[in-house]
Amino acid sequence: MQSEPVTQGQCPCGETRFTLRGGPVLRFLCHCTICQAFNNSAQADICVYTNGQVRLPDDHPVDFQTYRRPPAVDRGKCRACGQPAIEYFRLPLLPDIVFVPSANHPDPAALPAPAMRMFYNSRVADAEDDLPRHEGYWPSQLAFLRGYLAGLIRR
Ligand SMILES: [Zn+2]
Ligand SMILES: [Zn+2]
């Protein structure tokens, strides 16, 4: 079994740090209103990891808030800079899925391209690309799960 490269992710100020093993399972853009408010931007650019790929130290300075359940997403902002740090998507009976903002990677330009746009119905402005667009709650959730499972199989 080949070993996967380990990189260090961090929030914008660097107080929050975590370890990432291997590349993201999926990268997507989300236009939902919660992501807009949480990221203070028109869309979220997120990389998705399995819980086993990410190690956040126990003494992390992250303040988690839970949004919408089920399924619940625990969204964490760094206490030092107040910016999005890391998010945990809690699924019943399954291991957590971890969301890491693409900007919190050591080399965002080296990440795979986003695979889709989710909740495109609540976009602030039209996007100038031909990524697949998914609108509404269930179509977006199903597209996410399909993309995540396909990414797991590719790993
Ligand atoms: Zn910070
Ligand atoms: Zn969202």
mmCIF file of C-alpha atoms and ligand atoms in Angstrom:
data_model
loop_
_atom_site.group_PDB
_atom_site.id
_atom_site.type_symbol
_atom_site.label_atom_id
_atom_site.label_comp_id
_atom_site.label_asym_id
_atom_site.label_seq_id
_atom_site.Cartn_x
_atom_site.Cartn_y
_atom_site.Cartn_z
ATOM 1 C CA MET A 1 0.000 0.000 0.000
ATOM 2 C CA GLN A 2 1.487 3.332 -1.004
ATOM 3 C CA SER A 3 1.663 5.976 1.671
ATOM 4 C CA GLU A 4 -0.222 9.178 1.082
ATOM 5 C CA PRO A 5 1.466 12.569 1.349
ATOM 6 C CA VAL A 6 0.776 14.438 4.576
ATOM 7 C CA THR A 7 0.205 18.181 4.404
ATOM 8 C CA GLN A 8 -0.573 20.817 6.991
ATOM 9 C CA GLY A 9 -3.799 22.806 6.630
ATOM 10 C CA GLN A 10 -4.484 26.012 8.502
ATOM 11 C CA CYS A 11 -6.876 28.913 8.958
ATOM 12 C CA PRO A 12 -5.934 32.329 7.472
ATOM 13 C CA CYS A 13 -4.043 33.437 10.628
ATOM 14 C CA GLY A 14 -2.293 30.108 11.244
ATOM 15 C CA GLU A 15 -3.474 29.627 14.859
ATOM 16 C CA THR A 16 -5.662 26.704 13.786
ATOM 17 C CA ARG A 17 -3.625 23.915 12.237
ATOM 18 C CA PHE A 18 -4.516 20.396 11.240
ATOM 19 C CA THR A 19 -2.990 17.513 9.358
ATOM 20 C CA LEU A 20 -4.340 16.248 6.021
ATOM 21 C CA ARG A 21 -3.378 12.797 4.751
ATOM 22 C CA GLY A 22 -3.804 12.391 0.987
ATOM 23 C CA GLY A 23 -5.854 14.543 -1.369
ATOM 24 C CA PRO A 24 -9.521 15.514 -1.062
ATOM 25 C CA VAL A 25 -12.216 12.976 -1.923
ATOM 26 C CA LEU A 26 -14.234 15.735 -3.578
ATOM 27 C CA ARG A 27 -14.076 19.488 -4.145
ATOM 28 C CA PHE A 28 -17.246 21.475 -4.726
ATOM 29 C CA LEU A 29 -18.642 24.984 -4.725
ATOM 30 C CA CYS A 30 -21.670 25.669 -2.522
ATOM 31 C CA HIS A 31 -24.065 28.566 -2.994
ATOM 32 C CA CYS A 32 -26.347 27.793 -0.021
ATOM 33 C CA THR A 33 -27.242 30.717 2.203
ATOM 34 C CA ILE A 34 -25.624 29.133 5.283
ATOM 35 C CA CYS A 35 -22.299 28.816 3.425
ATOM 36 C CA GLN A 36 -22.649 32.388 2.184
ATOM 37 C CA ALA A 37 -23.137 33.693 5.734
ATOM 38 C CA PHE A 38 -20.504 31.417 7.295
ATOM 39 C CA ASN A 39 -17.855 32.315 4.706
ATOM 40 C CA ASN A 40 -19.000 35.897 4.227
ATOM 41 C CA SER A 41 -18.766 35.363 0.475
ATOM 42 C CA ALA A 42 -21.030 34.581 -2.475
ATOM 43 C CA GLN A 43 -20.030 30.911 -2.480
ATOM 44 C CA ALA A 44 -18.010 28.383 -0.497
ATOM 45 C CA ASP A 45 -15.103 26.531 -2.126
ATOM 46 C CA ILE A 46 -14.756 23.335 -0.106
ATOM 47 C CA CYS A 47 -12.587 20.221 -0.159
ATOM 48 C CA VAL A 48 -14.074 17.097 1.368
ATOM 49 C CA TYR A 49 -12.129 14.492 3.346
ATOM 50 C CA THR A 50 -12.924 11.350 5.296
ATOM 51 C CA ASN A 51 -12.602 11.741 9.048
ATOM 52 C CA GLY A 52 -9.621 9.378 8.985
ATOM 53 C CA GLN A 53 -7.646 11.725 6.715
ATOM 54 C CA VAL A 54 -7.834 14.731 9.018
ATOM 55 C CA ARG A 55 -6.261 15.213 12.423
ATOM 56 C CA LEU A 56 -7.248 18.299 14.400
ATOM 57 C CA PRO A 57 -5.289 18.515 17.672
ATOM 58 C CA ASP A 58 -7.355 18.246 20.864
ATOM 59 C CA ASP A 59 -6.243 21.694 22.015
ATOM 60 C CA HIS A 60 -7.428 23.402 18.813
ATOM 61 C CA PRO A 61 -8.655 26.997 19.004
ATOM 62 C CA VAL A 62 -11.777 26.302 16.906
ATOM 63 C CA ASP A 63 -15.238 27.457 17.951
ATOM 64 C CA PHE A 64 -17.840 25.036 16.531
ATOM 65 C CA GLN A 65 -21.477 25.952 15.894
ATOM 66 C CA THR A 66 -24.060 23.468 14.680
ATOM 67 C CA TYR A 67 -26.247 24.404 11.731
ATOM 68 C CA ARG A 68 -29.371 22.629 10.540
ATOM 69 C CA ARG A 69 -30.058 19.028 11.491
ATOM 70 C CA PRO A 70 -30.361 16.389 10.291
ATOM 71 C CA PRO A 71 -27.815 16.043 8.898
ATOM 72 C CA ALA A 72 -25.927 18.412 11.136
ATOM 73 C CA VAL A 73 -22.884 20.336 10.071
ATOM 74 C CA ASP A 74 -20.592 21.562 12.851
ATOM 75 C CA ARG A 75 -18.973 24.637 11.350
ATOM 76 C CA GLY A 76 -15.785 25.807 12.992
ATOM 77 C CA LYS A 77 -14.243 29.247 12.980
ATOM 78 C CA CYS A 78 -10.817 30.025 14.398
ATOM 79 C CA ARG A 79 -11.115 31.954 17.678
ATOM 80 C CA ALA A 80 -8.030 34.003 16.820
ATOM 81 C CA CYS A 81 -8.964 35.298 13.345
ATOM 82 C CA GLY A 82 -12.713 34.590 13.266
ATOM 83 C CA GLN A 83 -12.407 32.984 9.838
ATOM 84 C CA PRO A 84 -13.724 29.571 8.688
ATOM 85 C CA ALA A 85 -11.268 26.866 9.745
ATOM 86 C CA ILE A 86 -12.839 23.406 9.386
ATOM 87 C CA GLU A 87 -16.303 21.813 9.331
ATOM 88 C CA TYR A 88 -17.617 18.389 10.332
ATOM 89 C CA PHE A 89 -20.592 16.908 8.492
ATOM 90 C CA ARG A 90 -22.219 14.431 10.938
ATOM 91 C CA LEU A 91 -24.042 11.550 9.298
ATOM 92 C CA PRO A 92 -26.090 9.068 11.308
ATOM 93 C CA LEU A 93 -24.318 5.666 11.606
ATOM 94 C CA LEU A 94 -21.454 6.752 9.335
ATOM 95 C CA PRO A 95 -18.035 8.253 10.000
ATOM 96 C CA ASP A 96 -17.908 12.042 9.916
ATOM 97 C CA ILE A 97 -17.115 13.807 6.663
ATOM 98 C CA VAL A 98 -14.753 16.753 7.002
ATOM 99 C CA PHE A 99 -15.002 19.992 5.008
ATOM 100 C CA VAL A 100 -11.870 22.076 4.622
ATOM 101 C CA PRO A 101 -12.100 25.450 2.835
ATOM 102 C CA SER A 102 -9.916 25.208 -0.280
ATOM 103 C CA ALA A 103 -8.105 28.393 0.796
ATOM 104 C CA ASN A 104 -6.951 26.626 3.997
ATOM 105 C CA HIS A 105 -4.653 24.299 2.044
ATOM 106 C CA PRO A 106 -0.912 24.929 1.764
ATOM 107 C CA ASP A 107 -1.096 25.148 -2.039
ATOM 108 C CA PRO A 108 -4.701 25.773 -3.201
ATOM 109 C CA ALA A 109 -3.544 25.996 -6.838
ATOM 110 C CA ALA A 110 -2.472 22.335 -6.664
ATOM 111 C CA LEU A 111 -5.955 21.115 -5.678
ATOM 112 C CA PRO A 112 -8.160 19.281 -8.162
ATOM 113 C CA ALA A 113 -10.754 21.471 -9.904
ATOM 114 C CA PRO A 114 -14.227 21.708 -8.305
ATOM 115 C CA ALA A 115 -16.581 18.987 -9.504
ATOM 116 C CA MET A 116 -19.898 20.802 -9.174
ATOM 117 C CA ARG A 117 -21.915 23.734 -7.925
ATOM 118 C CA MET A 118 -24.474 22.967 -5.194
ATOM 119 C CA PHE A 119 -27.572 24.972 -4.201
ATOM 120 C CA TYR A 120 -27.084 26.989 -7.383
ATOM 121 C CA ASN A 121 -30.670 28.255 -6.968
ATOM 122 C CA SER A 122 -29.515 30.559 -4.140
ATOM 123 C CA ARG A 123 -26.559 31.997 -6.092
ATOM 124 C CA VAL A 124 -25.743 35.665 -5.742
ATOM 125 C CA ALA A 125 -24.636 35.903 -9.390
ATOM 126 C CA ASP A 126 -24.500 33.602 -12.393
ATOM 127 C CA ALA A 127 -21.265 31.607 -12.749
ATOM 128 C CA GLU A 128 -19.179 31.777 -15.918
ATOM 129 C CA ASP A 129 -18.216 28.121 -16.208
ATOM 130 C CA ASP A 130 -19.705 24.844 -17.330
ATOM 131 C CA LEU A 131 -19.495 22.933 -14.034
ATOM 132 C CA PRO A 132 -22.554 20.795 -13.297
ATOM 133 C CA ARG A 133 -25.125 22.816 -11.361
ATOM 134 C CA HIS A 134 -27.484 21.346 -8.783
ATOM 135 C CA GLU A 135 -30.462 23.245 -7.431
ATOM 136 C CA GLY A 136 -32.505 22.705 -4.286
ATOM 137 C CA TYR A 137 -31.978 20.594 -1.179
ATOM 138 C CA TRP A 138 -32.382 16.972 -2.278
ATOM 139 C CA PRO A 139 -30.812 17.281 -5.751
ATOM 140 C CA SER A 140 -27.816 19.008 -4.143
ATOM 141 C CA GLN A 141 -27.507 16.459 -1.318
ATOM 142 C CA LEU A 142 -27.782 13.527 -3.712
ATOM 143 C CA ALA A 143 -25.207 15.016 -6.095
ATOM 144 C CA PHE A 144 -22.906 15.538 -3.117
ATOM 145 C CA LEU A 145 -23.278 11.944 -1.905
ATOM 146 C CA ARG A 146 -22.784 10.587 -5.430
ATOM 147 C CA GLY A 147 -19.643 12.672 -5.895
ATOM 148 C CA TYR A 148 -18.329 11.709 -2.455
ATOM 149 C CA LEU A 149 -18.882 7.986 -3.017
ATOM 150 C CA ALA A 150 -17.318 8.155 -6.492
ATOM 151 C CA GLY A 151 -14.318 9.903 -4.935
ATOM 152 C CA LEU A 152 -14.022 7.223 -2.240
ATOM 153 C CA ILE A 153 -13.983 4.511 -4.899
ATOM 154 C CA ARG A 154 -11.259 6.325 -6.849
ATOM 155 C CA ARG A 155 -9.017 6.581 -3.809
HETATM 156 ZN ZN ZN B 1 -7.112 31.794 12.580
HETATM 157 ZN ZN ZN B 2 -23.483 25.290 1.577
#
